[in-house]
Amino acid sequence: MKIIIAGCGKIGTSVLSSLAQEGHDVTAVDKNPNVISELTNVYDVMGVCGNAVDCETLIEAGAGDCGMFVAMTDSDELNMLSCFLAKRMGAQNTIARIRNPEYNDTSLSFMRQHLELSMAINPDLRAAQEIYNILKFPSALRIETFSRRNLEMIEFRLSEDSELVGKSLVDIRKKYDAQFLICCVQRGEDVYIPSGFFTLQAGDKIGLTASQSEMEKLLKMLNAFKKQAKNIIILGGSKSAYYLAKMFESGGNSAKIIEQDEARCVELTSALPNATVIRGNGAEQELLMEEGLSSCDAFVALTGMDEENILLSIFASMQKVPKSVVKINRDELYLLAQKMGIESAISPKEITSNILVQYARALENSSGSAAVETLYKIFDGKAEALEFNVKSESKLTGVPLREIKLKPNLLIGGIMRGRRTIIPSGADMIMPNDRVIVISSGNRINDILDILN
Amino acid sequence: MNRKMVFHICGQMMLIEAALLLLPLITSVIYRESCFFSILATIGVALILSAALISVKPDNTVIYSREGFCITALTWVFYSAVGALPFVFSGEIPSYADAFFETVSGFTTTGASILTDIESMSRGLLMWRSFTHWVGGMGILVMVMAVLPMTTDRSIHIMRAEMPGPIVGKLVPRVRQTAKILYIIYIALTLLQIFLLAVGGMPLYDSMVHTFGTAGTGGFGIKSDSIASYSPYLQWVITVFMFIFGINFNLYYLALIKRFKSVFSSEELWTYVAIVFISIFAVALNISPIYGSLSETLRMSAFQVMSIMSTTGYATADFNLWPQFSRTVLLLLMFIGACAGSTAGGLKISRVIILFKSAKRELKKMIHPRSVSAVRFEGKSLDQQTLSGIGVYLSFYIAIILAVLLLISFEPFDFETKFSSVIACFNNVGPGLGAVGPTGSYAGYTAFSKVILSVSMLLGRLEIYPIIFLLSPSVWKKKS
């Protein structure tokens, strides 16, 4: 598919890289010639240098017949306008990054409709959501939710004293009656999609699916449960901080935000009546201690500086804060941070790329029997969790799973049928209108039928 | 320097050369010639070399521009070294230095020959000799990119190292697609020319050989008098196609996707047309006393001008016998060459235009020291980096001409011969003036000079840098 990406900053470049890797024909538009020449050197894409709202530039990039037009400049208005123009020229789908909270409330649907946007994407909001999910189950490193929200995939690391250590998956299944499935295991650098004979070790990072209602019970049973974080400190008054604090507010809890800029503090207090906004430099450890760092449930570092986020979250762990979540934008630091023991790291650009990759796959497969509804790259991008909506009958439907020959390194992690959640065993079947969660490593799955060997 | 990856890719390239050798192999089967065995042996050598190189497994597949340059240069050297073997094995060109010269001359689309009696050669080998033009014209690596899936994202570095011209862009987002499009246009034009020549009464074998020579702007023929003995119609067809293959192929693509406006606003194209017509007219005026009719004068002038300007090197007349003015015009055209992005050699018209424009700007700056002005080309202002890049290119260009001239200066030829040999080889034209003119050959040079001239042909075809990088020790150091 032909895809144009206008605006190649941090997020734009990350989107471009994942879409080009997916095999799409990507054209990058940016007004900075250095950015364009760098991109065309590193990725197999075409570059057009110019203003994304200029018709000449759009024509040169081929907006008239592209399948997807993605506007990722740092200005919301520019994104809207260039998407609008591209749509008028004939772009089939337009996607704009819109981050301003003012546009993201009630006016969003109006704008989307009248600008004919296929999707408005707000990386800050998505990042906040993901952090919020983690803080609900602080023992999780990450939580992926799927469309109906009653099935979740949770990632956590096995500690030495975990009951699961040293047991094979078959034994675990026999021992615990609970409905869950271990889908994915990371040991060192390698990622495994485990079979029944796989034996878990301490230090393994595992991903398991379970229904949302069972999750708490399950984690308690595994001695991995930590209480929901209620008292949190957010460092940096960025847009994601605002969204996160707002979510806490609506959940009845309150957050403390530390922000340096006075004007921003005033804005935040008027937008978030229940939050405590502290004006000060969050990098001062004195200030953090004074504001009760050692007694809070969770510490969330959301400043624009990756390094500051990482260092302060290390400081927070030293103060025995039970959970810290860090925003990291640069890939190389992401990996470094993991080595330093920071496991809950959120990258808005990775979240955005995942959404766009999923969207592109769904578009490519719009005629197929089941489209990708949700896609997560999990375990450092070494595996994928995909949700499919099975529309019609096919070779897969109505056959017990044990009789289906699946590709290697692939398993079915869950089935959602109406309001029911099925953690599949060999006897279960896929039926039309099910939503199926597929966990896979090393395969490129576009259609539910791709899971067949 | 990712040496393993460089060798690995070169191995893939050699596999393709083995495949390319099938065409002369089939030809030799058809004509039942004994050169069949020497070609077969060469295919064997290519396959063994390829297997050895492919077995070098790279640790990572990332390549940067440095690797791109080296892959390009090494591939061209390997191709020429192996491509020369059939001539040696069959004994038709016994000396390896001669065969190497001939093959380099083929792949670099120069068309300079050491053969004195072409007509005694076997047809299979003549087919190979001309086919190297066709392959080298659009580029070996560009072709491989179109055929094989590349293992790396950054293959643009390879393409940039091989494609002629100061600014190499892509037509479509994927390198592979771009390479395919270029080759499809190239093949379509080639087939069209073969058809038009065959319709005009040229035997199919001759049509193919001459089309390969024209398409790659090479100039190897199969007759000692080149094209002179063919009918005027055939000469005109070849003239027109030499013109066509001298145009930037990107323009054909733009025409295909119906962006005629961009085609007709191309500054380079119009300059090319203008230079062609002015030169034809000037030469025709100058040589009219030699030829009888107007049509013959025009045909002679047009053919020779087009042949030299597109750096092909076919001839229908011995321009050595023409007046000094015409010969000087032809010598100047050798420097300019045709458009960037075509199969032709030379400095390239776009570079010449940009050089003139920057010279004009510098002059203006001397008179108005505070003036700020940009050099515009094809409707866009060029950044300082491109401009200085072209300036540096010109310095290298001149330095190499002088160095090669010095190296071959002890040869027992007159200055005109030696100077035009260097110009004709380095710009990939082929025939020069004096003893190396259209009726002469490079056979009189010593083996040493032949190797020097071969290197200068490679320098000219790959636009200098890849070969220089290949020769510089810092590139091959372990840690850098």
Coordinates of N, CA and C in Angstrom, one line a residue, chain A residues 197-361:
Chain A
F197 N 5.3 -28.4 27.5 CA 6.4 -29.0 28.2 C 7.4 -28.0 28.7
F198 N 7.1 -26.7 28.4 CA 8.0 -25.6 28.7 C 8.1 -25.5 30.2
T199 N 9.3 -25.4 30.8 CA 9.4 -25.2 32.2 C 9.8 -23.8 32.5
L200 N 9.2 -23.2 33.5 CA 9.5 -21.8 33.8 C 10.6 -21.7 34.8
Q201 N 11.4 -20.6 34.7 CA 12.5 -20.4 35.6 C 12.3 -19.0 36.2
A202 N 13.0 -18.9 37.3 CA 13.0 -17.6 38.0 C 13.6 -16.5 37.1
G203 N 13.1 -15.3 37.0 CA 13.6 -14.3 36.2 C 13.0 -14.3 34.8
D204 N 12.2 -15.3 34.4 CA 11.5 -15.2 33.2 C 10.5 -14.1 33.2
K205 N 10.4 -13.5 32.0 CA 9.3 -12.5 31.9 C 8.2 -13.2 31.2
I206 N 7.0 -13.3 31.8 CA 5.9 -14.1 31.1 C 4.8 -13.2 30.7
G207 N 4.1 -13.6 29.7 CA 2.9 -12.9 29.3 C 1.7 -13.9 29.4
L208 N 0.7 -13.5 30.2 CA -0.4 -14.4 30.2 C -1.8 -13.8 30.0
T209 N -2.7 -14.5 29.4 CA -4.0 -13.9 29.1 C -5.0 -14.5 30.1
A210 N -5.9 -13.7 30.6 CA -6.9 -14.1 31.5 C -8.1 -13.1 31.3
S211 N -9.2 -13.5 31.8 CA -10.3 -12.6 31.7 C -10.2 -11.5 32.8
Q212 N -10.7 -10.4 32.5 CA -10.4 -9.3 33.4 C -10.9 -9.5 34.8
S213 N -12.0 -10.2 34.9 CA -12.6 -10.4 36.2 C -11.8 -11.4 37.1
E214 N -11.1 -12.2 36.4 CA -10.3 -13.3 37.1 C -8.9 -12.8 37.5
M215 N -8.5 -11.7 36.9 CA -7.1 -11.3 37.0 C -6.7 -11.1 38.4
E216 N -7.5 -10.4 39.2 CA -7.1 -10.1 40.6 C -7.0 -11.4 41.4
K217 N -8.0 -12.3 41.2 CA -7.9 -13.5 41.9 C -6.7 -14.3 41.5
L218 N -6.4 -14.3 40.2 CA -5.3 -15.0 39.7 C -4.0 -14.6 40.3
L219 N -3.8 -13.2 40.3 CA -2.5 -12.7 40.8 C -2.4 -13.0 42.3
K220 N -3.5 -12.9 43.0 CA -3.4 -13.2 44.4 C -3.0 -14.7 44.6
M221 N -3.5 -15.5 43.8 CA -3.2 -16.9 43.9 C -1.7 -17.2 43.6
L222 N -1.2 -16.4 42.7 CA 0.2 -16.6 42.3 C 1.1 -15.8 43.2
N223 N 0.6 -15.2 44.2 CA 1.4 -14.3 45.1 C 2.1 -13.2 44.4
A224 N 1.4 -12.7 43.3 CA 2.1 -11.7 42.6 C 1.2 -10.4 42.6
F225 N 0.3 -10.4 43.6 CA -0.7 -9.3 43.6 C -0.1 -8.1 44.4
K226 N -0.2 -6.9 43.8 CA 0.1 -5.7 44.5 C -1.1 -4.8 44.4
K227 N -1.4 -4.1 45.4 CA -2.7 -3.3 45.4 C -2.6 -2.2 44.4
Q228 N -3.8 -1.8 43.9 CA -3.9 -0.7 42.9 C -3.2 0.6 43.5
A229 N -2.5 1.3 42.7 CA -1.8 2.5 43.2 C -2.9 3.6 43.3
K230 N -2.9 4.2 44.4 CA -3.9 5.3 44.6 C -3.3 6.6 44.8
N231 N -2.1 6.6 45.4 CA -1.5 7.8 45.7 C -0.2 8.0 44.9
I232 N -0.3 8.8 43.8 CA 0.8 8.8 42.9 C 1.4 10.2 42.7
I233 N 2.7 10.2 42.4 CA 3.4 11.4 42.1 C 3.7 11.4 40.6
I234 N 3.3 12.5 39.9 CA 3.7 12.6 38.5 C 4.7 13.7 38.3
L235 N 5.8 13.3 37.6 CA 6.8 14.3 37.4 C 6.7 14.9 36.0
G236 N 6.5 16.2 36.0 CA 6.4 16.9 34.6 C 4.9 17.0 34.3
G237 N 4.6 18.3 33.9 CA 3.2 18.6 33.7 C 2.9 18.5 32.2
S238 N 3.3 17.4 31.5 CA 3.1 17.3 30.1 C 1.6 17.0 29.8
K239 N 1.3 16.8 28.5 CA -0.1 16.5 28.1 C -0.4 15.1 28.7
S240 N 0.5 14.2 28.6 CA 0.2 12.8 29.1 C -0.1 12.9 30.6
A241 N 0.7 13.8 31.3 CA 0.4 13.9 32.8 C -1.0 14.4 33.0
Y242 N -1.4 15.4 32.2 CA -2.7 15.9 32.4 C -3.8 14.8 32.2
Y243 N -3.6 14.0 31.1 CA -4.6 12.9 30.8 C -4.6 11.9 32.0
L244 N -3.4 11.6 32.4 CA -3.3 10.6 33.5 C -4.0 11.0 34.8
A245 N -3.7 12.3 35.1 CA -4.3 12.9 36.3 C -5.8 12.9 36.2
K246 N -6.2 13.2 35.0 CA -7.7 13.2 34.8 C -8.3 11.9 35.0
M247 N -7.6 10.8 34.5 CA -8.2 9.5 34.7 C -8.2 9.1 36.2
F248 N -7.2 9.5 36.9 CA -7.2 9.3 38.3 C -8.3 10.0 39.0
E249 N -8.5 11.2 38.6 CA -9.6 12.0 39.2 C -11.0 11.3 39.0
S250 N -11.2 10.8 37.8 CA -12.5 10.2 37.5 C -12.6 8.9 38.2
G251 N -11.5 8.3 38.6 CA -11.5 7.1 39.4 C -11.6 7.3 40.9
G252 N -11.7 8.6 41.2 CA -11.9 8.9 42.6 C -10.6 9.1 43.4
N253 N -9.5 8.9 42.8 CA -8.2 9.2 43.5 C -7.6 10.5 43.0
S254 N -6.5 10.8 43.6 CA -5.9 12.1 43.2 C -4.5 11.9 43.0
A255 N -4.0 12.8 42.1 CA -2.6 12.7 41.8 C -1.9 14.0 42.2
K256 N -0.6 13.9 42.3 CA 0.2 15.0 42.6 C 1.2 15.3 41.4
I257 N 1.1 16.5 40.9 CA 1.9 16.8 39.7 C 3.0 17.8 40.1
I258 N 4.2 17.5 39.7 CA 5.3 18.4 39.9 C 5.7 19.0 38.6
E259 N 5.6 20.3 38.5 CA 5.9 21.0 37.2 C 6.7 22.3 37.5
Q260 N 7.6 22.6 36.6 CA 8.5 23.7 36.8 C 7.9 25.0 36.4
D261 N 7.2 25.0 35.3 CA 6.7 26.2 34.6 C 5.5 26.7 35.3
E262 N 5.5 28.0 35.7 CA 4.4 28.5 36.5 C 3.1 28.6 35.6
A263 N 3.2 29.1 34.4 CA 2.0 29.2 33.6 C 1.4 27.9 33.4
R264 N 2.2 26.8 33.2 CA 1.7 25.5 33.0 C 1.0 25.0 34.3
C265 N 1.6 25.3 35.4 CA 0.9 25.0 36.7 C -0.5 25.6 36.8
V266 N -0.6 26.8 36.4 CA -1.9 27.5 36.5 C -2.9 26.8 35.6
E267 N -2.4 26.5 34.4 CA -3.3 25.8 33.5 C -3.8 24.5 34.1
L268 N -2.9 23.8 34.6 CA -3.2 22.4 35.2 C -4.2 22.5 36.3
T269 N -3.9 23.5 37.2 CA -4.8 23.6 38.4 C -6.3 23.9 37.9
S270 N -6.4 24.8 36.9 CA -7.7 25.1 36.5 C -8.4 23.9 35.8
A271 N -7.6 23.1 35.1 CA -8.2 22.0 34.4 C -8.4 20.8 35.3
L272 N -7.6 20.7 36.4 CA -7.7 19.5 37.2 C -8.0 20.0 38.7
P273 N -9.3 20.2 39.0 CA -9.6 20.8 40.3 C -9.1 19.9 41.5
N274 N -9.1 18.6 41.4 CA -8.8 17.8 42.5 C -7.3 17.4 42.6
A275 N -6.5 17.7 41.6 CA -5.1 17.3 41.7 C -4.3 18.3 42.4
T276 N -3.3 17.9 43.0 CA -2.3 18.8 43.7 C -1.2 19.1 42.7
V277 N -1.1 20.4 42.4 CA 0.0 20.8 41.5 C 1.0 21.5 42.3
I278 N 2.3 21.0 42.2 CA 3.4 21.6 42.9 C 4.3 22.3 41.9
R279 N 4.6 23.5 42.2 CA 5.6 24.1 41.3 C 7.0 24.0 41.8
G280 N 7.8 23.4 41.0 CA 9.2 23.2 41.5 C 10.0 22.3 40.5
N281 N 11.2 22.2 40.8 CA 12.1 21.4 39.9 C 12.1 20.0 40.4
G282 N 11.5 19.1 39.7 CA 11.4 17.7 40.1 C 12.7 17.0 40.2
A283 N 13.7 17.6 39.6 CA 15.0 16.9 39.6 C 15.7 17.1 41.0
E284 N 15.1 18.0 41.8 CA 15.6 18.2 43.2 C 15.1 17.1 44.1
Q285 N 16.0 16.2 44.6 CA 15.5 15.1 45.4 C 14.9 15.6 46.7
E286 N 15.4 16.7 47.2 CA 14.9 17.3 48.4 C 13.4 17.5 48.2
L287 N 13.0 18.1 47.1 CA 11.6 18.5 46.8 C 10.8 17.2 46.8
L288 N 11.3 16.2 46.1 CA 10.5 14.9 46.0 C 10.3 14.3 47.4
M289 N 11.3 14.3 48.2 CA 11.1 13.8 49.5 C 10.1 14.6 50.3
E290 N 10.2 15.9 50.2 CA 9.3 16.7 50.9 C 7.9 16.5 50.5
E291 N 7.7 16.2 49.2 CA 6.3 15.9 48.8 C 5.9 14.5 49.0
G292 N 6.6 13.7 49.8 CA 6.2 12.4 50.2 C 6.5 11.3 49.2
L293 N 7.6 11.4 48.6 CA 7.9 10.3 47.6 C 8.0 9.0 48.3
S294 N 8.6 8.9 49.5 CA 8.8 7.6 50.1 C 7.5 6.9 50.5
S295 N 6.4 7.7 50.6 CA 5.1 7.1 51.1 C 4.1 6.9 49.9
C296 N 4.5 7.3 48.7 CA 3.5 7.2 47.6 C 3.5 5.8 47.0
D297 N 2.4 5.4 46.4 CA 2.2 4.1 45.8 C 3.0 3.9 44.5
A298 N 3.1 5.0 43.8 CA 3.7 4.9 42.5 C 4.3 6.2 42.1
F299 N 5.4 6.2 41.3 CA 6.0 7.4 40.8 C 6.0 7.3 39.3
V300 N 5.5 8.3 38.6 CA 5.5 8.3 37.2 C 6.3 9.5 36.6
A301 N 7.3 9.2 35.8 CA 8.2 10.2 35.3 C 7.8 10.5 33.9
L302 N 7.2 11.7 33.6 CA 6.7 12.1 32.3 C 7.3 13.4 31.8
T303 N 8.6 13.7 32.2 CA 9.1 14.9 31.6 C 9.6 14.7 30.2
G304 N 10.0 15.7 29.5 CA 10.4 15.6 28.1 C 11.8 15.0 28.0
M305 N 12.5 14.9 29.1 CA 13.9 14.4 29.1 C 13.9 13.0 29.5
D306 N 14.3 12.1 28.6 CA 14.4 10.7 28.9 C 15.3 10.4 30.0
E307 N 16.5 11.1 30.0 CA 17.5 10.8 31.0 C 17.0 11.1 32.4
E308 N 16.4 12.3 32.5 CA 15.9 12.7 33.8 C 14.8 11.7 34.3
N309 N 14.0 11.3 33.4 CA 13.0 10.3 33.8 C 13.6 9.0 34.4
I310 N 14.6 8.5 33.6 CA 15.2 7.3 34.1 C 15.9 7.5 35.4
L311 N 16.7 8.5 35.5 CA 17.5 8.7 36.8 C 16.6 8.9 37.9
L312 N 15.5 9.7 37.8 CA 14.6 9.9 38.9 C 13.8 8.7 39.3
S313 N 13.6 7.8 38.3 CA 12.8 6.6 38.7 C 13.7 5.7 39.4
I314 N 15.0 5.7 39.1 CA 16.0 4.9 39.9 C 16.0 5.4 41.3
F315 N 16.0 6.7 41.4 CA 16.0 7.3 42.8 C 14.7 6.9 43.5
A316 N 13.6 6.9 42.8 CA 12.3 6.5 43.5 C 12.4 5.0 43.9
S317 N 13.0 4.2 43.1 CA 13.1 2.8 43.6 C 14.0 2.7 44.8
M318 N 15.0 3.5 44.9 CA 15.9 3.5 46.0 C 15.1 3.9 47.3
Q319 N 14.1 4.8 47.1 CA 13.3 5.2 48.2 C 12.2 4.2 48.5
K320 N 12.3 3.0 47.9 CA 11.3 2.0 48.1 C 9.9 2.3 47.6
V321 N 9.8 3.1 46.6 CA 8.5 3.4 46.0 C 8.1 2.0 45.3
P322 N 7.0 1.5 45.6 CA 6.7 0.1 45.1 C 6.6 0.1 43.5
K323 N 6.3 1.1 42.9 CA 6.2 1.0 41.4 C 6.6 2.3 40.8
S324 N 7.4 2.2 39.8 CA 7.6 3.5 39.0 C 7.5 3.2 37.5
V325 N 6.9 4.1 36.8 CA 6.6 4.0 35.4 C 7.4 5.2 34.7
V326 N 8.0 4.9 33.6 CA 8.8 6.0 33.0 C 8.4 6.1 31.6
K327 N 8.4 7.4 31.1 CA 8.2 7.6 29.7 C 9.6 7.7 29.0
I328 N 9.8 6.9 28.0 CA 11.1 7.0 27.3 C 10.8 7.1 25.8
N329 N 11.4 8.0 25.2 CA 11.1 8.2 23.7 C 12.2 7.6 22.8
R330 N 13.4 7.5 23.3 CA 14.5 7.1 22.5 C 14.8 5.6 22.6
D331 N 14.8 4.9 21.5 CA 14.9 3.4 21.6 C 16.1 2.9 22.3
E332 N 17.2 3.6 22.0 CA 18.5 3.1 22.6 C 18.4 3.2 24.1
L333 N 17.7 4.3 24.6 CA 17.6 4.5 26.1 C 16.6 3.5 26.7
Y334 N 15.6 3.1 25.9 CA 14.6 2.1 26.3 C 15.3 0.8 26.7
L335 N 16.2 0.4 25.8 CA 16.9 -0.9 26.0 C 17.8 -0.7 27.2
L336 N 18.5 0.4 27.3 CA 19.4 0.6 28.4 C 18.7 0.6 29.7
A337 N 17.5 1.3 29.7 CA 16.7 1.4 30.9 C 16.3 0.0 31.4
Q338 N 16.0 -0.9 30.5 CA 15.6 -2.2 30.9 C 16.7 -2.9 31.6
K339 N 18.0 -2.7 31.0 CA 19.1 -3.3 31.6 C 19.3 -2.8 33.0
M340 N 18.9 -1.5 33.3 CA 19.1 -0.9 34.6 C 18.0 -1.3 35.5
G341 N 17.1 -2.1 35.1 CA 16.1 -2.6 36.0 C 14.8 -1.8 36.0
I342 N 14.7 -0.9 35.0 CA 13.4 -0.2 34.9 C 12.6 -0.9 33.9
E343 N 11.5 -1.6 34.4 CA 10.8 -2.5 33.5 C 9.5 -1.9 32.9
S344 N 8.9 -1.0 33.7 CA 7.7 -0.4 33.2 C 8.0 0.9 32.4
A345 N 8.3 0.8 31.2 CA 8.7 2.0 30.4 C 7.6 2.1 29.3
I346 N 7.2 3.3 29.1 CA 6.2 3.6 28.1 C 6.8 4.5 27.1
S347 N 6.6 4.1 25.8 CA 7.1 4.9 24.7 C 5.9 5.3 23.8
P348 N 5.5 6.6 23.9 CA 4.4 7.1 23.1 C 4.6 6.8 21.6
K349 N 5.8 6.8 21.1 CA 6.0 6.6 19.7 C 5.8 5.1 19.3
E350 N 6.2 4.3 20.3 CA 6.0 2.8 20.0 C 4.5 2.5 20.0
I351 N 3.7 3.2 20.9 CA 2.3 2.9 20.9 C 1.7 3.4 19.6
T352 N 2.1 4.6 19.2 CA 1.5 5.1 17.9 C 1.9 4.2 16.7
S353 N 3.1 3.8 16.7 CA 3.5 2.9 15.5 C 2.6 1.6 15.5
N354 N 2.4 1.1 16.7 CA 1.6 -0.2 16.8 C 0.2 0.1 16.2
I355 N -0.3 1.2 16.6 CA -1.7 1.5 16.2 C -1.7 1.6 14.6
L356 N -0.7 2.3 14.1 CA -0.7 2.5 12.6 C -0.4 1.2 11.9
V357 N 0.5 0.4 12.4 CA 0.7 -0.9 11.8 C -0.5 -1.7 11.7
Q358 N -1.2 -1.7 12.9 CA -2.5 -2.5 12.9 C -3.5 -1.9 11.9
Y359 N -3.6 -0.6 11.8 CA -4.5 0.0 10.9 C -4.2 -0.4 9.5
A360 N -2.9 -0.3 9.2 CA -2.5 -0.6 7.8 C -2.8 -2.1 7.5
R361 N -2.5 -3.0 8.4 CA -2.8 -4.4 8.2 C -4.3 -4.6 8.0

